[in-house]
Amino acid sequence: MSISDLPSSASRRQLLQAGAAGLAVLAAPAIVRAQAAPKIRVGFWPVAAGLPFFAAVERGFFKDAGLDVEPQKFAGAQQVMEAMLAGRCDGSANGTGSANLAIGEIAQPGLFKIFCTNPSNAKFVLDEFIVAKDSPIKAMAELSGKKVASGPGIQNVTLCKTMLERAGAKGVSVSELPIGQHVAALVAGQVDACYTLEPTGTVGRMNGTTRVLEAGVVARYILGDPMAPWHGGAASLTTEFLKKNPDAAKKYIAAYARGVELVRSQPDEARQYMKGYTAIEGKLTAEVPLASYMLYNEFKPSDVAYFQKFYDLFTEKGIFEKKVLVDGLLYKA
């Protein structure tokens, strides 16, 4: 399945199949479900890609399933993974860096299973390089010798440095900076460009201070095709939670799938649920581009292959101390 196919009738059937897995366990009376349901602590990073999770919380999809879900906000994807490793968090929402999760897998094999990713590319934009609106820089190669800020964490920094190299930019000074500070850093002239994630580019465009130099950069420079699906973020549950609470896990994934369906079928309706979870509100809500989403039962071999190519970069760069196989990390119903 290519990313541009979503949503298709086939993917809708698969979405319904994912949801159907949890229907049987919804049959019990509400009071029984509430008493039996464990608290599910889900870590999220405040980026637009987490929308299905935010929508599922705010629309009451988890409550409808008799679940007690506790959203936990973290400054970066690395912190989400660390909380999962420490047993303080039972899973991650979409938008959590897939490579950050893989580092946790290396540290503790069998840590989690991915049940939904948020693939992005030149059409479904999440990743981009931005510069000040009046910057003379017109192409990535012109960042040679410049100062570039990257989103925090090893996934963002590794991708940023690699993409600059492959775009022909040499001698670039790359520093980590929280994405919420990227626009201000460009306005203040502290950096010449930023590798960032939405909604940053839209924020800068709407307030007239920054512009997008190039979007969908990971698909182009890392995967080799601007329209390839970059599975940069993932929703997951720890295997410990899955084993201890199989019924609750099925219900959680089914309710999460309802959030995905809402974003796919009613994106304008879903957008409002970014408020409170991200810095997105007001007019920005209608403008920020949305990522696509792929549930565990929608993956085709080509999707797994692109995901694997992304992971292999981190092995090649020595960030992963060993090869991480994507197929083994995907949730199997």
CSV table of C-alpha atoms in Angstrom, one decimal:
chain,number,residue,atom,x,y,z
A,1,MET,CA,0.0,0.0,0.0
A,2,SER,CA,1.4,3.4,-0.9
A,3,ILE,CA,0.9,6.3,1.4
A,4,SER,CA,-1.1,8.1,-1.3
A,5,ASP,CA,-3.7,5.4,-1.3
A,6,LEU,CA,-5.1,6.2,2.1
A,7,PRO,CA,-7.9,6.2,2.8
A,8,SER,CA,-9.1,3.5,0.3
A,9,SER,CA,-12.0,1.1,0.6
A,10,ALA,CA,-9.5,-1.7,1.3
A,11,SER,CA,-7.9,0.3,4.1
A,12,ARG,CA,-11.3,1.1,5.5
A,13,ARG,CA,-12.1,-2.6,5.6
A,14,GLN,CA,-8.8,-3.3,7.4
A,15,LEU,CA,-9.5,-0.4,9.8
A,16,LEU,CA,-12.8,-2.1,10.6
A,17,GLN,CA,-11.0,-5.4,11.1
A,18,ALA,CA,-8.7,-3.7,13.6
A,19,GLY,CA,-11.6,-2.3,15.4
A,20,ALA,CA,-13.5,-5.5,15.3
A,21,ALA,CA,-10.8,-7.2,17.3
A,22,GLY,CA,-11.9,-5.2,20.4
A,23,LEU,CA,-15.7,-5.5,19.9
A,24,ALA,CA,-16.1,-8.7,21.9
A,25,VAL,CA,-14.5,-7.3,25.0
A,26,LEU,CA,-16.8,-4.3,24.8
A,27,ALA,CA,-19.9,-6.4,25.4
A,28,ALA,CA,-19.6,-6.5,29.2
A,29,PRO,CA,-21.6,-3.9,31.3
A,30,ALA,CA,-19.9,-0.5,31.6
A,31,ILE,CA,-19.4,-0.8,35.4
A,32,VAL,CA,-17.7,-4.2,35.0
A,33,ARG,CA,-15.4,-2.8,32.3
A,34,ALA,CA,-14.5,0.2,34.4
A,35,GLN,CA,-13.6,-1.9,37.4
A,36,ALA,CA,-11.5,-4.3,35.4
A,37,ALA,CA,-9.7,-1.7,33.2
A,38,PRO,CA,-6.1,-0.8,34.2
A,39,LYS,CA,-4.8,2.7,33.8
A,40,ILE,CA,-3.0,3.0,30.4
A,41,ARG,CA,-0.2,5.6,30.5
A,42,VAL,CA,0.5,6.9,27.1
A,43,GLY,CA,3.5,9.2,26.3
A,44,PHE,CA,3.2,11.8,23.6
A,45,TRP,CA,5.3,14.5,22.0
A,46,PRO,CA,3.3,17.7,21.3
A,47,VAL,CA,3.4,17.5,17.5
A,48,ALA,CA,0.6,17.4,14.9
A,49,ALA,CA,1.2,13.7,14.1
A,50,GLY,CA,-0.3,12.7,17.5
A,51,LEU,CA,-3.8,13.8,16.3
A,52,PRO,CA,-5.5,10.3,16.3
A,53,PHE,CA,-4.6,9.9,20.0
A,54,PHE,CA,-5.6,13.4,20.9
A,55,ALA,CA,-8.9,12.9,19.1
A,56,ALA,CA,-9.6,9.5,20.7
A,57,VAL,CA,-9.1,11.1,24.1
A,58,GLU,CA,-11.2,14.1,23.5
A,59,ARG,CA,-14.0,12.4,21.6
A,60,GLY,CA,-14.3,9.8,24.4
A,61,PHE,CA,-13.3,6.8,22.2
A,62,PHE,CA,-11.3,5.3,25.1
A,63,LYS,CA,-13.9,6.0,27.6
A,64,ASP,CA,-16.5,4.4,25.4
A,65,ALA,CA,-14.3,1.3,25.5
A,66,GLY,CA,-14.3,1.4,29.3
A,67,LEU,CA,-10.6,2.4,29.4
A,68,ASP,CA,-8.7,4.7,31.7
A,69,VAL,CA,-6.1,6.4,29.5
A,70,GLU,CA,-3.7,8.9,31.0
A,71,PRO,CA,-1.9,11.1,28.4
A,72,GLN,CA,1.6,12.0,29.5
A,73,LYS,CA,3.3,14.9,27.7
A,74,PHE,CA,7.1,14.7,27.2
A,75,ALA,CA,9.6,17.3,25.8
A,76,GLY,CA,11.0,14.8,23.3
A,77,ALA,CA,10.5,11.3,21.9
A,78,GLN,CA,13.6,10.1,23.8
A,79,GLN,CA,11.9,10.8,27.1
A,80,VAL,CA,8.9,8.8,26.0
A,81,MET,CA,11.1,5.8,25.2
A,82,GLU,CA,13.0,6.2,28.5
A,83,ALA,CA,9.7,6.2,30.4
A,84,MET,CA,8.6,3.0,28.7
A,85,LEU,CA,11.9,1.4,29.6
A,86,ALA,CA,11.5,2.5,33.2
A,87,GLY,CA,7.9,1.1,33.4
A,88,ARG,CA,6.5,4.6,33.9
A,89,CYS,CA,4.7,4.6,30.6
A,90,ASP,CA,2.7,1.8,28.8
A,91,GLY,CA,3.0,3.0,25.3
A,92,SER,CA,3.6,5.9,22.9
A,93,ALA,CA,1.2,8.0,20.7
A,94,ASN,CA,1.9,8.7,17.0
A,95,GLY,CA,4.6,11.3,16.6
A,96,THR,CA,7.0,9.5,18.9
A,97,GLY,CA,10.2,8.9,17.0
A,98,SER,CA,10.5,5.4,15.6
A,99,ALA,CA,14.2,5.4,15.9
A,100,ASN,CA,14.0,6.5,19.5
A,101,LEU,CA,11.8,3.5,20.2
A,102,ALA,CA,14.3,1.2,18.4
A,103,ILE,CA,17.0,2.4,20.8
A,104,GLY,CA,14.8,1.2,23.6
A,105,GLU,CA,14.3,-2.1,21.8
A,106,ILE,CA,18.1,-2.6,21.6
A,107,ALA,CA,18.4,-1.8,25.3
A,108,GLN,CA,15.6,-4.1,26.3
A,109,PRO,CA,14.7,-6.6,23.5
A,110,GLY,CA,11.0,-7.2,23.2
A,111,LEU,CA,10.2,-3.8,24.8
A,112,PHE,CA,7.2,-2.9,22.6
A,113,LYS,CA,5.0,-3.5,19.6
A,114,ILE,CA,4.1,-0.9,17.0
A,115,PHE,CA,0.4,-0.9,16.0
A,116,CYS,CA,0.2,2.4,14.0
A,117,THR,CA,2.7,4.6,12.2
A,118,ASN,CA,2.4,8.1,10.8
A,119,PRO,CA,4.1,8.0,7.4
A,120,SER,CA,5.0,11.3,5.9
A,121,ASN,CA,6.5,12.5,2.6
A,122,ALA,CA,6.3,15.5,0.2
A,123,LYS,CA,2.5,15.2,0.1
A,124,PHE,CA,1.7,14.3,3.8
A,125,VAL,CA,4.2,16.8,5.3
A,126,LEU,CA,5.7,16.5,8.7
A,127,ASP,CA,9.4,17.1,8.3
A,128,GLU,CA,11.0,20.2,6.7
A,129,PHE,CA,13.9,22.6,6.7
A,130,ILE,CA,12.8,26.2,7.3
A,131,VAL,CA,14.7,29.6,7.0
A,132,ALA,CA,13.9,33.2,7.8
A,133,LYS,CA,11.4,34.7,5.4
A,134,ASP,CA,14.0,37.1,3.9
A,135,SER,CA,16.9,34.7,4.0
A,136,PRO,CA,18.9,34.6,0.7
A,137,ILE,CA,19.2,30.8,1.0
A,138,LYS,CA,17.2,29.1,-1.8
A,139,ALA,CA,18.5,25.5,-1.7
A,140,MET,CA,19.7,22.9,0.8
A,141,ALA,CA,23.2,23.0,-0.6
A,142,GLU,CA,23.5,26.6,0.3
A,143,LEU,CA,23.6,25.7,4.0
A,144,SER,CA,27.3,24.9,3.7
A,145,GLY,CA,29.2,26.5,6.6
A,146,LYS,CA,25.9,27.7,8.2
A,147,LYS,CA,24.4,27.1,11.6
A,148,VAL,CA,21.4,24.8,11.6
A,149,ALA,CA,19.2,23.9,14.5
A,150,SER,CA,17.6,20.4,14.7
A,151,GLY,CA,14.7,19.1,16.8
A,152,PRO,CA,16.0,17.4,19.9
A,153,GLY,CA,17.0,13.7,20.2
A,154,ILE,CA,19.2,11.3,18.3
A,155,GLN,CA,16.6,10.6,15.6
A,156,ASN,CA,16.3,14.3,14.6
A,157,VAL,CA,20.0,15.1,14.8
A,158,THR,CA,21.1,12.0,12.8
A,159,LEU,CA,18.5,12.7,10.1
A,160,CYS,CA,19.4,16.4,10.0
A,161,LYS,CA,23.2,15.8,9.6
A,162,THR,CA,22.7,13.0,7.0
A,163,MET,CA,20.2,15.0,4.9
A,164,LEU,CA,22.5,18.0,4.8
A,165,GLU,CA,25.4,15.8,3.7
A,166,ARG,CA,23.3,14.2,1.0
A,167,ALA,CA,22.0,17.6,-0.2
A,168,GLY,CA,25.6,18.8,-0.7
A,169,ALA,CA,25.8,21.1,2.3
A,170,LYS,CA,29.3,20.8,3.9
A,171,GLY,CA,30.8,22.1,7.1
A,172,VAL,CA,27.4,22.7,8.7
A,173,SER,CA,27.2,23.3,12.5
A,174,VAL,CA,24.2,21.4,13.8
A,175,SER,CA,22.8,22.0,17.3
A,176,GLU,CA,19.7,20.6,19.2
A,177,LEU,CA,16.9,23.0,20.0
A,178,PRO,CA,13.3,22.3,21.1
A,179,ILE,CA,11.0,22.7,18.1
A,180,GLY,CA,8.9,25.3,19.9
A,181,GLN,CA,12.0,27.6,19.8
A,182,HIS,CA,12.8,27.2,16.1
A,183,VAL,CA,10.9,30.2,14.7
A,184,ALA,CA,12.2,32.5,17.4
A,185,ALA,CA,15.8,31.4,16.8
A,186,LEU,CA,15.5,32.2,13.1
A,187,VAL,CA,13.9,35.5,13.8
A,188,ALA,CA,16.7,36.4,16.2
A,189,GLY,CA,19.3,35.3,13.7
A,190,GLN,CA,20.8,32.7,16.1
A,191,VAL,CA,20.7,30.1,13.3
A,192,ASP,CA,20.5,30.1,9.5
A,193,ALA,CA,18.0,27.3,9.2
A,194,CYS,CA,16.1,24.6,11.2
A,195,TYR,CA,15.3,21.0,10.6
A,196,THR,CA,11.9,20.9,12.2
A,197,LEU,CA,8.5,19.2,12.3
A,198,GLU,CA,5.0,20.6,11.8
A,199,PRO,CA,3.4,22.8,12.9
A,200,THR,CA,6.6,24.9,13.1
A,201,GLY,CA,6.7,25.7,9.4
A,202,THR,CA,3.1,26.7,9.3
A,203,VAL,CA,3.5,28.9,12.4
A,204,GLY,CA,6.3,30.8,10.8
A,205,ARG,CA,4.5,31.1,7.5
A,206,MET,CA,1.3,32.4,9.1
A,207,ASN,CA,3.1,35.0,11.3
A,208,GLY,CA,5.2,36.1,8.3
A,209,THR,CA,8.6,35.3,9.8
A,210,THR,CA,9.8,32.1,8.2
A,211,ARG,CA,9.4,30.1,5.0
A,212,VAL,CA,9.8,26.4,4.1
A,213,LEU,CA,13.1,25.7,2.3
A,214,GLU,CA,12.1,22.1,1.5
A,215,ALA,CA,9.5,19.8,2.9
A,216,GLY,CA,9.3,16.0,2.9
A,217,VAL,CA,13.0,15.9,3.2
A,218,VAL,CA,13.5,12.5,4.8
A,219,ALA,CA,11.6,10.7,2.0
A,220,ARG,CA,13.8,12.4,-0.6
A,221,TYR,CA,17.2,12.3,1.0
A,222,ILE,CA,17.0,9.2,3.2
A,223,LEU,CA,14.6,6.9,1.3
A,224,GLY,CA,15.4,8.2,-2.1
A,225,ASP,CA,11.9,9.0,-3.3
A,226,PRO,CA,10.0,12.2,-2.3
A,227,MET,CA,6.7,10.1,-2.2
A,228,ALA,CA,8.1,7.2,-0.2
A,229,PRO,CA,6.5,6.7,3.2
A,230,TRP,CA,8.8,7.7,6.0
A,231,HIS,CA,7.6,5.9,9.2
A,232,GLY,CA,9.2,8.4,11.4
A,233,GLY,CA,6.7,8.2,14.3
A,234,ALA,CA,4.8,5.3,15.8
A,235,ALA,CA,2.1,4.5,18.3
A,236,SER,CA,3.0,1.5,20.4
A,237,LEU,CA,2.3,-0.5,23.5
A,238,THR,CA,4.8,-2.2,25.7
A,239,THR,CA,4.9,-6.0,25.5
A,240,GLU,CA,4.6,-6.1,29.3
A,241,PHE,CA,1.2,-4.3,29.0
A,242,LEU,CA,0.1,-6.5,26.1
A,243,LYS,CA,0.8,-9.7,28.0
A,244,LYS,CA,-0.7,-8.5,31.3
A,245,ASN,CA,-3.7,-6.8,29.8
A,246,PRO,CA,-4.6,-8.5,26.5
A,247,ASP,CA,-8.3,-7.5,26.6
A,248,ALA,CA,-7.5,-3.9,27.5
A,249,ALA,CA,-4.8,-3.8,24.8
A,250,LYS,CA,-7.3,-4.9,22.1
A,251,LYS,CA,-9.9,-2.4,23.2
A,252,TYR,CA,-7.2,0.4,23.3
A,253,ILE,CA,-6.0,-0.4,19.8
A,254,ALA,CA,-9.6,-0.6,18.5
A,255,ALA,CA,-10.4,2.8,20.1
A,256,TYR,CA,-7.2,4.3,18.7
A,257,ALA,CA,-8.2,3.0,15.3
A,258,ARG,CA,-11.4,5.0,15.7
A,259,GLY,CA,-9.2,8.1,16.1
A,260,VAL,CA,-7.3,7.2,12.9
A,261,GLU,CA,-10.6,6.8,11.1
A,262,LEU,CA,-11.8,10.2,12.3
A,263,VAL,CA,-8.6,11.9,11.0
A,264,ARG,CA,-9.0,10.2,7.7
A,265,SER,CA,-12.7,10.7,7.1
A,266,GLN,CA,-13.3,14.0,8.9
A,267,PRO,CA,-9.9,15.8,9.0
A,268,ASP,CA,-11.5,19.2,9.5
A,269,GLU,CA,-13.5,17.9,12.5
A,270,ALA,CA,-10.4,16.1,14.0
A,271,ARG,CA,-8.1,19.2,13.7
A,272,GLN,CA,-9.7,20.9,16.7
A,273,TYR,CA,-8.3,18.3,19.0
A,274,MET,CA,-4.7,19.5,18.6
A,275,LYS,CA,-5.6,22.3,21.0
A,276,GLY,CA,-4.3,21.6,24.5
A,277,TYR,CA,-1.9,18.9,23.3
A,278,THR,CA,0.2,21.0,21.0
A,279,ALA,CA,0.9,24.7,20.4
A,280,ILE,CA,-1.6,24.5,17.6
A,281,GLU,CA,-4.8,26.6,18.0
A,282,GLY,CA,-6.9,29.3,16.4
A,283,LYS,CA,-6.4,29.8,12.6
A,284,LEU,CA,-3.3,27.6,12.7
A,285,THR,CA,-5.6,24.6,13.4
A,286,ALA,CA,-7.0,24.7,9.9
A,287,GLU,CA,-3.7,25.3,8.2
A,288,VAL,CA,-1.3,22.8,9.6
A,289,PRO,CA,-0.7,19.8,7.2
A,290,LEU,CA,-1.6,16.4,8.5
A,291,ALA,CA,0.4,13.2,8.3
A,292,SER,CA,-1.0,10.0,7.0
A,293,TYR,CA,-1.5,6.9,9.2
A,294,MET,CA,-0.9,3.2,8.7
A,295,LEU,CA,-2.3,0.6,11.0
A,296,TYR,CA,-0.5,-2.7,11.7
A,297,ASN,CA,-2.8,-4.7,9.4
A,298,GLU,CA,-2.3,-2.2,6.5
A,299,PHE,CA,1.4,-2.8,6.0
A,300,LYS,CA,2.5,-4.3,2.7
A,301,PRO,CA,6.0,-5.6,2.0
A,302,SER,CA,7.0,-2.3,0.4
A,303,ASP,CA,6.0,-0.4,3.5
A,304,VAL,CA,8.1,-2.6,5.7
A,305,ALA,CA,11.0,-2.3,3.3
A,306,TYR,CA,10.9,1.5,3.4
A,307,PHE,CA,10.6,1.4,7.2
A,308,GLN,CA,13.6,-1.0,7.3
A,309,LYS,CA,15.7,1.3,5.1
A,310,PHE,CA,15.1,4.1,7.6
A,311,TYR,CA,16.2,1.9,10.5
A,312,ASP,CA,19.3,0.7,8.5
A,313,LEU,CA,20.6,4.3,8.3
A,314,PHE,CA,20.9,4.3,12.1
A,315,THR,CA,22.8,1.0,12.0
A,316,GLU,CA,25.1,2.4,9.3
A,317,LYS,CA,25.8,5.5,11.4
A,318,GLY,CA,26.5,3.5,14.5
A,319,ILE,CA,23.6,4.9,16.4
A,320,PHE,CA,22.1,1.4,16.6
A,321,GLU,CA,24.7,-1.1,17.9
A,322,LYS,CA,23.0,-3.8,16.0
A,323,LYS,CA,20.5,-4.2,13.1
A,324,VAL,CA,16.9,-3.8,14.2
A,325,LEU,CA,14.3,-5.7,12.2
A,326,VAL,CA,11.1,-3.8,11.7
A,327,ASP,CA,8.9,-6.8,10.9
A,328,GLY,CA,9.5,-8.2,14.4
A,329,LEU,CA,8.4,-4.9,16.0
A,330,LEU,CA,5.0,-4.8,14.3
A,331,TYR,CA,1.9,-5.8,16.4
A,332,LYS,CA,0.3,-9.0,15.3
A,333,ALA,CA,-3.4,-9.3,16.4
